[in-house]
């Protein structure tokens, strides 16, 4: 008998996928198979799901064993499926990598020039790029702190394809004449950044001086 190797699809971290291995009887007599519960699956993230093999496989017949992959990281994960048969132990080895979106920011923070209180600066822009290996969902873009001094808008939509970018634009309208700071945050389904800092200094309006004769 021969046991094929299960081939898993690209599987995002935090989700699961399944693949099947086929046991084929290439001999001249029925191939006995251990109980499905005796199928052994080893390796981080892998687990046995089901088997159609029953107790024997007829000549030129086949059956399938289903294995599940549930990655928790993007590291390569090696696994092995082993099945005991009347023709000895049959095994298939596989190596799969979880995929995940990754949020990269450029620049990673914004510092505004001194700005007169109650006036608004020019906009500065941070670019958010998905440098990962899977689509990256993006949501909840907003001011975590500093909403009284900083305003934002974004072009991100709900998701970024691999390699795609969007922009988060921020302006500064200080409410007081001193150092001001804030944090812009967002949520994703991947790794990488989820916040960036913004800062600036508010300055009082200049006052004129003069004399009278």
mmCIF file of C-alpha atoms in Angstrom:
data_model
loop_
_atom_site.group_PDB
_atom_site.id
_atom_site.type_symbol
_atom_site.label_atom_id
_atom_site.label_comp_id
_atom_site.label_asym_id
_atom_site.label_seq_id
_atom_site.Cartn_x
_atom_site.Cartn_y
_atom_site.Cartn_z
ATOM 1 C CA UNK A 1 0.000 0.000 0.000
ATOM 2 C CA UNK A 2 1.000 3.620 -0.486
ATOM 3 C CA UNK A 3 0.038 6.724 1.484
ATOM 4 C CA UNK A 4 -0.008 10.082 -0.334
ATOM 5 C CA UNK A 5 0.988 13.384 1.220
ATOM 6 C CA UNK A 6 -1.799 15.805 2.219
ATOM 7 C CA UNK A 7 -1.405 19.242 0.625
ATOM 8 C CA UNK A 8 -2.785 22.141 2.648
ATOM 9 C CA UNK A 9 -4.006 25.427 1.138
ATOM 10 C CA UNK A 10 -2.605 28.760 2.285
ATOM 11 C CA UNK A 11 -4.058 29.056 5.788
ATOM 12 C CA UNK A 12 -4.246 32.356 7.700
ATOM 13 C CA UNK A 13 -3.072 32.323 11.304
ATOM 14 C CA UNK A 14 -6.042 31.878 13.635
ATOM 15 C CA UNK A 15 -8.069 29.835 11.128
ATOM 16 C CA UNK A 16 -8.078 26.173 10.083
ATOM 17 C CA UNK A 17 -7.906 24.190 6.860
ATOM 18 C CA UNK A 18 -8.065 20.483 6.006
ATOM 19 C CA UNK A 19 -6.280 18.229 3.562
ATOM 20 C CA UNK A 20 -6.592 14.550 2.727
ATOM 21 C CA UNK A 21 -4.080 11.743 2.344
ATOM 22 C CA UNK A 22 -5.008 8.745 0.217
ATOM 23 C CA UNK A 23 -4.107 5.199 1.187
ATOM 24 C CA UNK A 24 -4.014 3.006 -1.938
ATOM 25 C CA UNK A 25 -3.845 -0.783 -1.989
ATOM 26 C CA UNK A 26 -1.425 -1.716 -4.763
ATOM 27 C CA UNK A 27 -0.973 -5.291 -3.545
ATOM 28 C CA UNK A 28 -2.564 -8.607 -4.491
ATOM 29 C CA UNK A 29 -4.763 -9.013 -1.427
ATOM 30 C CA UNK A 30 -6.948 -6.953 0.850
ATOM 31 C CA UNK A 31 -4.985 -4.454 2.946
ATOM 32 C CA UNK A 32 -6.011 -4.437 6.586
ATOM 33 C CA UNK A 33 -6.065 -1.074 8.327
ATOM 34 C CA UNK A 34 -5.946 -0.267 12.027
ATOM 35 C CA UNK A 35 -8.965 1.475 13.510
ATOM 36 C CA UNK A 36 -9.242 5.126 12.392
ATOM 37 C CA UNK A 37 -8.512 6.204 15.953
ATOM 38 C CA UNK A 38 -5.100 4.561 15.565
ATOM 39 C CA UNK A 39 -4.085 7.076 12.856
ATOM 40 C CA UNK A 40 -1.390 9.254 14.359
ATOM 41 C CA UNK A 41 -0.825 12.888 13.441
ATOM 42 C CA UNK A 42 2.122 14.749 14.924
ATOM 43 C CA UNK A 43 3.396 18.318 14.573
ATOM 44 C CA UNK A 44 2.394 21.704 15.966
ATOM 45 C CA UNK A 45 -0.993 22.808 14.659
ATOM 46 C CA UNK A 46 -1.956 19.493 13.051
ATOM 47 C CA UNK A 47 -4.716 17.115 14.149
ATOM 48 C CA UNK A 48 -6.554 14.024 12.915
ATOM 49 C CA UNK A 49 -10.099 14.679 11.682
ATOM 50 C CA UNK A 50 -11.519 11.525 10.084
ATOM 51 C CA UNK A 51 -10.856 8.412 8.002
ATOM 52 C CA UNK A 52 -12.852 6.496 5.395
ATOM 53 C CA UNK A 53 -10.581 3.485 5.573
ATOM 54 C CA UNK A 54 -12.634 1.070 7.642
ATOM 55 C CA UNK A 55 -10.910 -2.204 8.565
ATOM 56 C CA UNK A 56 -9.579 -3.150 5.106
ATOM 57 C CA UNK A 57 -8.973 -1.756 1.630
ATOM 58 C CA UNK A 58 -9.717 -3.978 -1.362
ATOM 59 C CA UNK A 59 -7.177 -4.658 -4.099
ATOM 60 C CA UNK A 60 -6.779 -1.561 -6.287
ATOM 61 C CA UNK A 61 -9.016 0.320 -3.824
ATOM 62 C CA UNK A 62 -8.250 3.346 -1.709
ATOM 63 C CA UNK A 63 -9.475 5.357 1.248
ATOM 64 C CA UNK A 64 -8.751 8.810 2.654
ATOM 65 C CA UNK A 65 -7.575 10.277 5.938
ATOM 66 C CA UNK A 66 -8.381 13.930 6.673
ATOM 67 C CA UNK A 67 -5.948 16.081 8.639
ATOM 68 C CA UNK A 68 -6.526 19.610 9.973
ATOM 69 C CA UNK A 69 -3.983 22.438 10.130
ATOM 70 C CA UNK A 70 -4.594 25.333 12.583
ATOM 71 C CA UNK A 71 -1.559 27.646 12.513
ATOM 72 C CA UNK A 72 -0.852 29.968 15.421
ATOM 73 C CA UNK A 73 2.293 31.527 13.896
ATOM 74 C CA UNK A 74 3.816 32.138 10.477
ATOM 75 C CA UNK A 75 6.704 29.787 11.229
ATOM 76 C CA UNK A 76 7.064 26.672 9.073
ATOM 77 C CA UNK A 77 5.342 23.720 10.755
ATOM 78 C CA UNK A 78 6.396 20.141 10.022
ATOM 79 C CA UNK A 79 3.971 17.283 10.546
ATOM 80 C CA UNK A 80 3.636 13.551 10.002
ATOM 81 C CA UNK A 81 0.653 11.263 9.446
ATOM 82 C CA UNK A 82 1.193 7.621 10.399
ATOM 83 C CA UNK A 83 -1.222 4.741 9.769
ATOM 84 C CA UNK A 84 -0.720 1.106 10.767
ATOM 85 C CA UNK A 85 -1.682 -1.446 8.101
ATOM 86 C CA UNK A 86 -1.255 -5.141 7.417
ATOM 87 C CA UNK A 87 1.650 -4.171 5.154
ATOM 88 C CA UNK A 88 3.390 -2.273 7.932
ATOM 89 C CA UNK A 89 3.364 1.305 9.118
ATOM 90 C CA UNK A 90 2.680 3.898 6.403
ATOM 91 C CA UNK A 91 3.612 7.536 6.909
ATOM 92 C CA UNK A 92 3.490 10.845 5.055
ATOM 93 C CA UNK A 93 5.408 13.967 6.057
ATOM 94 C CA UNK A 94 4.377 17.536 5.259
ATOM 95 C CA UNK A 95 5.543 21.067 5.938
ATOM 96 C CA UNK A 96 3.171 24.028 5.891
ATOM 97 C CA UNK A 97 3.415 27.698 6.807
ATOM 98 C CA UNK A 98 0.635 29.834 8.242
ATOM 99 C CA UNK A 99 0.047 33.140 6.490
ATOM 100 C CA UNK A 100 -0.768 36.469 8.143
ATOM 101 C CA UNK A 101 -1.172 40.115 7.261
ATOM 102 C CA UNK A 102 1.323 42.536 8.811
ATOM 103 C CA UNK A 103 0.844 46.267 9.379
ATOM 104 C CA UNK A 104 3.870 48.471 8.647
ATOM 105 C CA UNK A 105 3.822 52.253 9.155
ATOM 106 C CA UNK A 106 5.888 54.941 7.458
ATOM 107 C CA UNK A 107 6.733 57.161 9.222
ATOM 108 C CA UNK A 108 6.128 55.489 12.584
ATOM 109 C CA UNK A 109 5.211 58.790 14.299
ATOM 110 C CA UNK A 110 4.415 62.413 13.480
ATOM 111 C CA UNK A 111 5.884 65.570 15.036
ATOM 112 C CA UNK A 112 4.280 68.875 14.065
ATOM 113 C CA UNK A 113 6.038 72.244 14.001
ATOM 114 C CA UNK A 114 4.891 74.782 16.623
ATOM 115 C CA UNK A 115 1.365 75.867 15.800
ATOM 116 C CA UNK A 116 -0.622 78.893 16.993
ATOM 117 C CA UNK A 117 -3.444 77.823 19.282
ATOM 118 C CA UNK A 118 -6.887 77.491 17.675
ATOM 119 C CA UNK A 119 -5.388 77.367 14.175
ATOM 120 C CA UNK A 120 -4.921 74.233 12.082
ATOM 121 C CA UNK A 121 -1.662 72.938 10.664
ATOM 122 C CA UNK A 122 -1.031 71.416 7.279
ATOM 123 C CA UNK A 123 -1.875 67.734 7.111
ATOM 124 C CA UNK A 124 0.821 65.109 7.669
ATOM 125 C CA UNK A 125 0.391 61.595 6.342
ATOM 126 C CA UNK A 126 1.313 58.136 7.625
ATOM 127 C CA UNK A 127 1.234 55.265 5.125
ATOM 128 C CA UNK A 128 -0.032 51.889 6.331
ATOM 129 C CA UNK A 129 1.212 48.983 4.193
ATOM 130 C CA UNK A 130 0.364 45.290 4.410
ATOM 131 C CA UNK A 131 3.813 43.703 4.254
ATOM 132 C CA UNK A 132 2.508 40.285 5.330
ATOM 133 C CA UNK A 133 1.462 37.187 3.427
ATOM 134 C CA UNK A 134 -2.330 37.384 3.756
ATOM 135 C CA UNK A 135 -5.014 40.083 3.417
ATOM 136 C CA UNK A 136 -5.073 42.486 6.367
ATOM 137 C CA UNK A 137 -8.376 43.733 7.740
ATOM 138 C CA UNK A 138 -8.284 47.314 9.044
ATOM 139 C CA UNK A 139 -10.853 48.959 11.264
ATOM 140 C CA UNK A 140 -11.460 51.359 14.081
ATOM 141 C CA UNK A 141 -9.024 54.034 12.922
ATOM 142 C CA UNK A 142 -9.272 56.809 15.489
ATOM 143 C CA UNK A 143 -7.678 58.887 18.203
ATOM 144 C CA UNK A 144 -6.806 56.762 21.224
ATOM 145 C CA UNK A 145 -5.823 59.986 22.990
ATOM 146 C CA UNK A 146 -5.364 63.628 22.061
ATOM 147 C CA UNK A 147 -8.645 64.067 20.216
ATOM 148 C CA UNK A 148 -8.960 67.659 21.459
ATOM 149 C CA UNK A 149 -5.786 68.680 19.570
ATOM 150 C CA UNK A 150 -5.530 66.337 16.579
ATOM 151 C CA UNK A 151 -7.892 65.444 13.746
ATOM 152 C CA UNK A 152 -7.580 62.512 11.366
ATOM 153 C CA UNK A 153 -8.999 60.928 8.233
ATOM 154 C CA UNK A 154 -8.027 57.788 6.345
ATOM 155 C CA UNK A 155 -8.325 55.980 3.020
ATOM 156 C CA UNK A 156 -7.995 52.481 4.410
ATOM 157 C CA UNK A 157 -11.380 50.929 3.813
ATOM 158 C CA UNK A 158 -11.921 47.565 5.494
ATOM 159 C CA UNK A 159 -8.997 45.500 4.167
ATOM 160 C CA UNK A 160 -5.621 45.692 2.448
ATOM 161 C CA UNK A 161 -4.418 43.078 -0.016
ATOM 162 C CA UNK A 162 -0.879 41.792 0.312
ATOM 163 C CA UNK A 163 1.454 44.653 -0.653
ATOM 164 C CA UNK A 164 -1.328 47.249 -0.692
ATOM 165 C CA UNK A 165 -1.230 50.568 1.198
ATOM 166 C CA UNK A 166 -3.561 53.211 2.535
ATOM 167 C CA UNK A 167 -3.010 56.560 4.225
ATOM 168 C CA UNK A 168 -3.932 58.068 7.572
ATOM 169 C CA UNK A 169 -3.895 61.874 7.524
ATOM 170 C CA UNK A 170 -3.525 63.950 10.692
ATOM 171 C CA UNK A 171 -3.715 67.691 11.373
ATOM 172 C CA UNK A 172 -2.883 69.647 14.524
ATOM 173 C CA UNK A 173 -5.137 72.297 16.108
ATOM 174 C CA UNK A 174 -3.687 73.006 19.572
ATOM 175 C CA UNK A 175 -6.071 74.090 22.288
ATOM 176 C CA UNK A 176 -3.358 75.318 24.671
ATOM 177 C CA UNK A 177 0.076 76.942 24.492
ATOM 178 C CA UNK A 178 2.242 74.019 25.545
ATOM 179 C CA UNK A 179 3.375 70.579 24.404
ATOM 180 C CA UNK A 180 0.504 68.481 23.081
ATOM 181 C CA UNK A 181 0.493 64.775 22.254
ATOM 182 C CA UNK A 182 -1.828 62.037 21.106
ATOM 183 C CA UNK A 183 -2.023 58.502 19.771
ATOM 184 C CA UNK A 184 -3.765 57.266 16.637
ATOM 185 C CA UNK A 185 -4.858 53.621 16.774
ATOM 186 C CA UNK A 186 -6.503 51.004 14.603
ATOM 187 C CA UNK A 187 -7.342 47.310 14.693
ATOM 188 C CA UNK A 188 -6.225 44.533 12.330
ATOM 189 C CA UNK A 189 -6.406 40.768 12.086
ATOM 190 C CA UNK A 190 -2.637 40.488 11.692
ATOM 191 C CA UNK A 191 0.662 41.402 13.248
ATOM 192 C CA UNK A 192 2.707 44.570 13.295
ATOM 193 C CA UNK A 193 1.808 48.061 14.390
ATOM 194 C CA UNK A 194 -1.572 49.132 15.757
ATOM 195 C CA UNK A 195 -0.806 52.689 16.957
ATOM 196 C CA UNK A 196 1.411 55.671 16.191
ATOM 197 C CA UNK A 197 2.221 58.771 18.222
ATOM 198 C CA UNK A 198 1.540 62.369 17.221
ATOM 199 C CA UNK A 199 2.935 65.447 18.946
ATOM 200 C CA UNK A 200 3.313 69.192 18.611
ATOM 201 C CA UNK A 201 3.537 72.428 20.565
ATOM 202 C CA UNK A 202 0.845 75.051 20.772
ATOM 203 C CA UNK A 203 2.010 78.673 20.848
ATOM 204 C CA UNK A 204 0.094 81.780 21.856
ATOM 205 C CA UNK A 205 -0.766 84.353 19.254
ATOM 206 C CA UNK A 206 1.752 87.182 19.023
ATOM 207 C CA UNK A 207 0.587 90.415 20.663
ATOM 208 C CA UNK A 208 1.469 93.821 19.246
ATOM 209 C CA UNK A 209 3.087 96.640 21.242
ATOM 210 C CA UNK A 210 3.211 100.374 20.697
ATOM 211 C CA UNK A 211 3.342 103.807 22.355
ATOM 212 C CA UNK A 212 1.231 106.916 22.216
ATOM 213 C CA UNK A 213 2.593 110.503 22.141
#
